[in-house]
Short mmCIF file of C-alpha atoms in Angstrom, two decimals:
data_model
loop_
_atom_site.label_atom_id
_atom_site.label_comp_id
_atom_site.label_asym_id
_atom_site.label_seq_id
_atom_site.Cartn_x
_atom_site.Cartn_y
_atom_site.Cartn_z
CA UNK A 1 56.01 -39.10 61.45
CA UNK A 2 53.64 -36.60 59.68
CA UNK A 3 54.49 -36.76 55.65
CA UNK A 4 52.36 -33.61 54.31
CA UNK A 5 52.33 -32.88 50.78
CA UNK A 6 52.56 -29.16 50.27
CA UNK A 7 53.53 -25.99 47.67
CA UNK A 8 55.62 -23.02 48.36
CA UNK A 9 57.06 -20.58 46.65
CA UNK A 10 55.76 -22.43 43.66
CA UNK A 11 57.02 -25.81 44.07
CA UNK A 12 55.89 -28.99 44.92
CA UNK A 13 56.91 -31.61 46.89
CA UNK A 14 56.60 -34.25 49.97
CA UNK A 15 57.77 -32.83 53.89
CA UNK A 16 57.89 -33.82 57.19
CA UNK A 17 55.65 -32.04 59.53
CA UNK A 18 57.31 -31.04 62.95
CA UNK A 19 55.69 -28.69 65.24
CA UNK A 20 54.57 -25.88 63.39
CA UNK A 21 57.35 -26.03 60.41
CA UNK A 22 57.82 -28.26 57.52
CA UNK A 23 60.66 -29.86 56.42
CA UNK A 24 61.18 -30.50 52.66
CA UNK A 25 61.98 -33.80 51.23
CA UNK A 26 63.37 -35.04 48.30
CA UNK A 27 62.26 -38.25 47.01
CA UNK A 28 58.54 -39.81 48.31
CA UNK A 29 57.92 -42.03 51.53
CA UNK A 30 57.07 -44.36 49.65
CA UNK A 31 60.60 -44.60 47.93
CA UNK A 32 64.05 -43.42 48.83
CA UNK A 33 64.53 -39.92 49.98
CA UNK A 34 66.22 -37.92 52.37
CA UNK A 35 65.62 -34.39 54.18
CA UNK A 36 66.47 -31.25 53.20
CA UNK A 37 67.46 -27.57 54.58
CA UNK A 38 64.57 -26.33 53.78
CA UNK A 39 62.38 -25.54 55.89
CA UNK A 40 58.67 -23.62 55.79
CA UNK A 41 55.95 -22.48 58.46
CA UNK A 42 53.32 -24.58 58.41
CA UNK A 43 50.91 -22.20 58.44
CA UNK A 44 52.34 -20.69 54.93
CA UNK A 45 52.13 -23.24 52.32
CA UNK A 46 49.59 -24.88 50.29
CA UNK A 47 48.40 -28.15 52.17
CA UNK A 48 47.86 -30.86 48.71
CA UNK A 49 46.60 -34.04 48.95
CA UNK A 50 48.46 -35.95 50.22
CA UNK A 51 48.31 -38.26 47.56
CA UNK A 52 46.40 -39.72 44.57
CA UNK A 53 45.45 -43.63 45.04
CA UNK A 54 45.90 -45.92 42.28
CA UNK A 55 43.17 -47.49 43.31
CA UNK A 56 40.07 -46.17 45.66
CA UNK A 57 38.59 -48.25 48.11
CA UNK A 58 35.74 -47.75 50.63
CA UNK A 59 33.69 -49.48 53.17
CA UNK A 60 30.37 -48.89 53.56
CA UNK A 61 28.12 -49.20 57.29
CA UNK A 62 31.32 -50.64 59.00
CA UNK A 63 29.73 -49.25 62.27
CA UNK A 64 26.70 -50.52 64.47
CA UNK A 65 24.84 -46.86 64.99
CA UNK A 66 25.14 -45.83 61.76
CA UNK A 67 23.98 -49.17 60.06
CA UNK A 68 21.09 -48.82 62.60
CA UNK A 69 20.26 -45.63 61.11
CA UNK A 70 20.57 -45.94 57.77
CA UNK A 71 17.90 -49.09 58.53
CA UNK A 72 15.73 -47.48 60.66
CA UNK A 73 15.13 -44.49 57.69
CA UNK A 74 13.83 -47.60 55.38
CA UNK A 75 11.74 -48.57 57.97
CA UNK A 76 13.86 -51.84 58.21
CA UNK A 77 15.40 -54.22 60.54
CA UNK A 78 19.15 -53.47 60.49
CA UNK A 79 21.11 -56.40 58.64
CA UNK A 80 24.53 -56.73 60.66
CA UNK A 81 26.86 -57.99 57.43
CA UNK A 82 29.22 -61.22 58.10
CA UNK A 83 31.50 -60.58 55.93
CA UNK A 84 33.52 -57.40 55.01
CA UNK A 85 32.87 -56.21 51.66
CA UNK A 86 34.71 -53.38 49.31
CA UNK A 87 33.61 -50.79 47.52
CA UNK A 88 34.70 -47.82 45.14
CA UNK A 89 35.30 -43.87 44.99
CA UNK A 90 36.62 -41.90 41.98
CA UNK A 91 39.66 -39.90 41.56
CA UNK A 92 38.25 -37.01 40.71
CA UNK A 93 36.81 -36.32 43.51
CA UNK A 94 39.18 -35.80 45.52
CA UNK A 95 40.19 -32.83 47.37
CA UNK A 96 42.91 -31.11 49.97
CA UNK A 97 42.81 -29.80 53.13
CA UNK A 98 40.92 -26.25 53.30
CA UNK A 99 39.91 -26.53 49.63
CA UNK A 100 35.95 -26.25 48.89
CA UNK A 101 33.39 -28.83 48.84
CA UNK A 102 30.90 -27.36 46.00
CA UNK A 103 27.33 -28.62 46.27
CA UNK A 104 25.77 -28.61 42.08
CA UNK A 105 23.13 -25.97 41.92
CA UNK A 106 20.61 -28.58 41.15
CA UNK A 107 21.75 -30.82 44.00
CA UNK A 108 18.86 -30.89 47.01
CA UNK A 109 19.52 -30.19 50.46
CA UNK A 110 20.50 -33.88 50.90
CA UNK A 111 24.06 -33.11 51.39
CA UNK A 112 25.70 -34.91 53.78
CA UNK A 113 29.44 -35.48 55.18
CA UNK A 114 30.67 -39.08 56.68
CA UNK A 115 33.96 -38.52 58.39
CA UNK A 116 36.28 -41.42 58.03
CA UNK A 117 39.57 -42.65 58.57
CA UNK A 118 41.50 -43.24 55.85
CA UNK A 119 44.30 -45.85 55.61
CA UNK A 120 47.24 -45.58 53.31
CA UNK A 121 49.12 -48.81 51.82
CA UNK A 122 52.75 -48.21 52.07
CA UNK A 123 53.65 -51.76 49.90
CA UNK A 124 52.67 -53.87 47.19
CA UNK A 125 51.01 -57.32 48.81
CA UNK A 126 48.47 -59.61 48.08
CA UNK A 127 47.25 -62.76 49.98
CA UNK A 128 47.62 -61.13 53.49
CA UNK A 129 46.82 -62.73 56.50
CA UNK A 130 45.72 -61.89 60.04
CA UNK A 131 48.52 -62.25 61.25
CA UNK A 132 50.56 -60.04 58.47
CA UNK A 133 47.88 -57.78 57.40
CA UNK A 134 49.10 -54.41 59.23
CA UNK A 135 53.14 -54.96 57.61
CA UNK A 136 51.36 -53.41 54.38
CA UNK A 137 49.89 -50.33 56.60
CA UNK A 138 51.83 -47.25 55.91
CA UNK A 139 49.98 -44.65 58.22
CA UNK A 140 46.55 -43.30 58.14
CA UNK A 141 44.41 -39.88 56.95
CA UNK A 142 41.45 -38.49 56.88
CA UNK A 143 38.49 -38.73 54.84
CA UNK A 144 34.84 -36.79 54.12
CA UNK A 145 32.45 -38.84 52.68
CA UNK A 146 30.26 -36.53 50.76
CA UNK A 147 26.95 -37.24 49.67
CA UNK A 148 23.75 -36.31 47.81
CA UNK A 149 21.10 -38.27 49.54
CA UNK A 150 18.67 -37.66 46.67
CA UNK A 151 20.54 -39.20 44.10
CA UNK A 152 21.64 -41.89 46.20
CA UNK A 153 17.90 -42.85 46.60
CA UNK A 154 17.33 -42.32 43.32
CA UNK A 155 20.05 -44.23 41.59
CA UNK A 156 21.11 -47.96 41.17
CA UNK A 157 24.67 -47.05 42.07
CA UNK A 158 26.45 -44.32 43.56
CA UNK A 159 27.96 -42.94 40.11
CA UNK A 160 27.38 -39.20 41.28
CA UNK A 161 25.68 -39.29 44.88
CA UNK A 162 29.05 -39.84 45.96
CA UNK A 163 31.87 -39.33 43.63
CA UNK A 164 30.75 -35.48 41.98
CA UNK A 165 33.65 -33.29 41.75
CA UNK A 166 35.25 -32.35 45.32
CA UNK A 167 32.59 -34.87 47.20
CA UNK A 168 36.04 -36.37 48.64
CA UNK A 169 38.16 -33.77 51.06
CA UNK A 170 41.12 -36.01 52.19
CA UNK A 171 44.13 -35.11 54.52
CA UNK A 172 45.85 -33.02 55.63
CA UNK A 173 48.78 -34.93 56.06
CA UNK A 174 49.54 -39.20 56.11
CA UNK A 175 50.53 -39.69 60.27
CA UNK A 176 52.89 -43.01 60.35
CA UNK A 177 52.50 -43.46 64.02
CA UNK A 178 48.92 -43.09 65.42
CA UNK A 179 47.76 -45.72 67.51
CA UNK A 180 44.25 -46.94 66.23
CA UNK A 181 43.12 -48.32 69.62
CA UNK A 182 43.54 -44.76 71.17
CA UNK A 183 41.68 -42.73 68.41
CA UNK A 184 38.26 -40.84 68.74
CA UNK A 185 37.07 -38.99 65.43
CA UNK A 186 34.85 -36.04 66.13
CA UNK A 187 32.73 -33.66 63.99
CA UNK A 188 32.36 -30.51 64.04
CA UNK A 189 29.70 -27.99 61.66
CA UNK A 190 30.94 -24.45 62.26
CA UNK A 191 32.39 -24.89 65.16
CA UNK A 192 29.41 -27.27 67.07
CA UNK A 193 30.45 -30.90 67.39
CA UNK A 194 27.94 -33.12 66.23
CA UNK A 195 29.20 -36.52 66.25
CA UNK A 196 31.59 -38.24 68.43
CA UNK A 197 32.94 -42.24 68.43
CA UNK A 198 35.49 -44.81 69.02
CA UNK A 199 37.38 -44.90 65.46
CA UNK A 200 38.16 -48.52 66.13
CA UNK A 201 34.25 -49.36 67.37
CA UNK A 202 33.83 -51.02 63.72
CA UNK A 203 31.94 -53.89 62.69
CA UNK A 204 35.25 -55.11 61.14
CA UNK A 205 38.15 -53.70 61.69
CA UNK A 206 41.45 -52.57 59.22
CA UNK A 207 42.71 -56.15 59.22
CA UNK A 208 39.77 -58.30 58.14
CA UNK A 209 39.45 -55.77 55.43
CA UNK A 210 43.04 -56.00 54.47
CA UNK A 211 42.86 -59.51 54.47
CA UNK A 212 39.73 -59.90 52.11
CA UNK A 213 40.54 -57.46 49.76
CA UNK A 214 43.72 -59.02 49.07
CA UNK A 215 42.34 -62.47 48.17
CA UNK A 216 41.29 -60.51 45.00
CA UNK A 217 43.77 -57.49 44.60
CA UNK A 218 47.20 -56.74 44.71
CA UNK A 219 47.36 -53.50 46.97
CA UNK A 220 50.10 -51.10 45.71
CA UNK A 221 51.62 -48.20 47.59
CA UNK A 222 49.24 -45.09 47.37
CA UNK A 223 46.05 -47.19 47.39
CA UNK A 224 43.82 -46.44 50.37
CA UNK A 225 40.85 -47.86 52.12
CA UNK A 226 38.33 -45.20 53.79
CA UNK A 227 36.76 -47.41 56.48
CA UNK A 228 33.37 -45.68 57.08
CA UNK A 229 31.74 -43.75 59.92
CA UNK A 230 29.17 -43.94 62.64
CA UNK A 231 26.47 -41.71 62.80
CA UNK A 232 24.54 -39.77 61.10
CA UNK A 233 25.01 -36.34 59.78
CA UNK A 234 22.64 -32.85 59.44
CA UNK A 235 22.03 -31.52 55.84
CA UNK A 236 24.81 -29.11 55.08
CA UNK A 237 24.26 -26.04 53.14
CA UNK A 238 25.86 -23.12 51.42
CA UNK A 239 28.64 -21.62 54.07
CA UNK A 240 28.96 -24.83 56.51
CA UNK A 241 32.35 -25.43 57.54
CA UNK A 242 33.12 -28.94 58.43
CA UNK A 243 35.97 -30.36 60.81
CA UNK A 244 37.00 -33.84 61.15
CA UNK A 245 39.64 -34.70 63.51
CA UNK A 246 40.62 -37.79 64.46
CA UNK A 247 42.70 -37.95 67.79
CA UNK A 248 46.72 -38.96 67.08
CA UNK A 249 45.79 -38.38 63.14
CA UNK A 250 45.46 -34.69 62.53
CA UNK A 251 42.23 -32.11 61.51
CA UNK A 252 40.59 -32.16 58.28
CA UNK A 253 38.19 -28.78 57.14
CA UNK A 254 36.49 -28.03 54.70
CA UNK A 255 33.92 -24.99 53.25
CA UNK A 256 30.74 -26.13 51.87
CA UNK A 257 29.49 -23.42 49.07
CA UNK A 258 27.01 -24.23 46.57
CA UNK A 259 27.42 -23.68 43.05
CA UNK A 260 26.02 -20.80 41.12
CA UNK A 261 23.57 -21.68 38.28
CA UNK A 262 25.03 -19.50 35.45
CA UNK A 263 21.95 -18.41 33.02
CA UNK A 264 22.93 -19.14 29.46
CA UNK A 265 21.43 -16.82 26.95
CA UNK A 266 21.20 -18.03 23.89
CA UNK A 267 20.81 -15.60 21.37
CA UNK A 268 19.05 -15.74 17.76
CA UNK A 269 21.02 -15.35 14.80
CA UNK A 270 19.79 -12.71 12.25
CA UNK A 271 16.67 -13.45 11.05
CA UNK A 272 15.57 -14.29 7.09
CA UNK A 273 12.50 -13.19 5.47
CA UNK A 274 11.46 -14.82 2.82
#
């Protein structure tokens, strides 16, 4: 099942996607709720996020190439981790489906995507175990990493390389049925597909993650867990349109556009002789 979150005719509210038409819902998936008669073309309404996590979470170099990569531009041996460890992303920035990725006009070049999957807790548990961990799983997005490379260099954490305003396309939709073993995410800049891998080719997979995490944290319904990428990514720049899909899950785009330094002029008050 495909639960979208969309707008038409100037309301707001959770569907079911089904071919190329949506079906409205009342209520939330993650609650009671029940269809409607009334239905939309796809192709019509406003794609939202599909949600807004309580709470954030991220991997970071869950995958062999990339970690390889990211090592090999430091000049050092790559460090495979042994253990799976959690990090953060803000709220705000988050963004739909189709909406734009704006790149600061003082940001460098630097700006790269990471195209991730993204899965969605559908309960509230804590102290999970291997054998449990995927009962919590409610379905599973997709995610664009967005980052300045500069500033990540630059900075002792990733306060803005990573979580500026609209650095975090999610979407389009939350798909309740894909089967992880099966997927393949692929990239595409304007059209040209420039990376391609086995989504489940990670160092650890959704379950040891789920199952660390929640030695610490109670995971509540909405939170999600973007699991990383392989690869590595070209610098993106003013105009780049980038596609994630990831096979059983659904297409994620997004417009790169850099921002527009607006030139303040500050004007003198009337002068005073003396």
């Amino acid at each position: 099942m495909r639960w979208l979150k969309f707008t038409a005719s100037d309301k707001t509210s959770w569907g079911i996607v089904g071919g190329d038409q949506v079906i409205a819902v009342d209520g939330d998936p993650f609650g009671e709720w029940q269809r409607t008669s009334r239905t939309h073309p796809l192709a019509q309404v406003k794609i939202e996020l599909p949600l807004i996590p309580r709470t954030f979470y991220c991997v970071g170099l869950n995958y062999l190439k990339h970690l390889k990569e990211a090592a090999d531009k430091r000049g050092e041996v790559p460090a495979v981790p042994d253990r799976p460890e959690i990090g953060y992303r803000a709220q705000n920035a988050l963004i739909a489906h189709e909406e734009e990725v704006v790149i600061p006009s003082f940001a460098t070049d630097k700006i790269h995507y990471e195209g991730e999957l993204v899965v969605v807790i559908g309960k509230k548990v804590k102290h999970l175990t291997k054998q449990n961990a995927m009962e919590c799983v409610f379905g599973y997005t997709i995610g664009n990493d967005v980052s300045e490379r500069s500033w990540q260099k630059a900075d002792r954490s990733l306060w803005r390389s990573k979580n500026a305003d609209t650095f975090k396309p999610m979407g389009p939709w939350i798909e309740t049925e894909a089967d992880l073993a099966k997927m393949q995410t692929i990239v595409r800049v304007n059209g040209k597909e420039t990376n391609r891998f086995a989504t489940a080719d990670m160092i650890f997979g959704v379950v040891p993650f789920l199952v660390e995490l929640t030695k610490y944290f109670t995971l509540w319904p909405g939170d999600v867990i973007w699991m990383g990428t392989d690869g590595a990514s070209p610098d993106i720049k003013h105009g780049d349109v980038v596609e994630i899909d990831i096979s059983g899950v659904g297409t994620l785009r997004n417009r790169f556009v850099r921002e527009q330094r607006q030139d303040i002029n500050l004007r003198r008050g009337p002068s005073h002789g003396r």
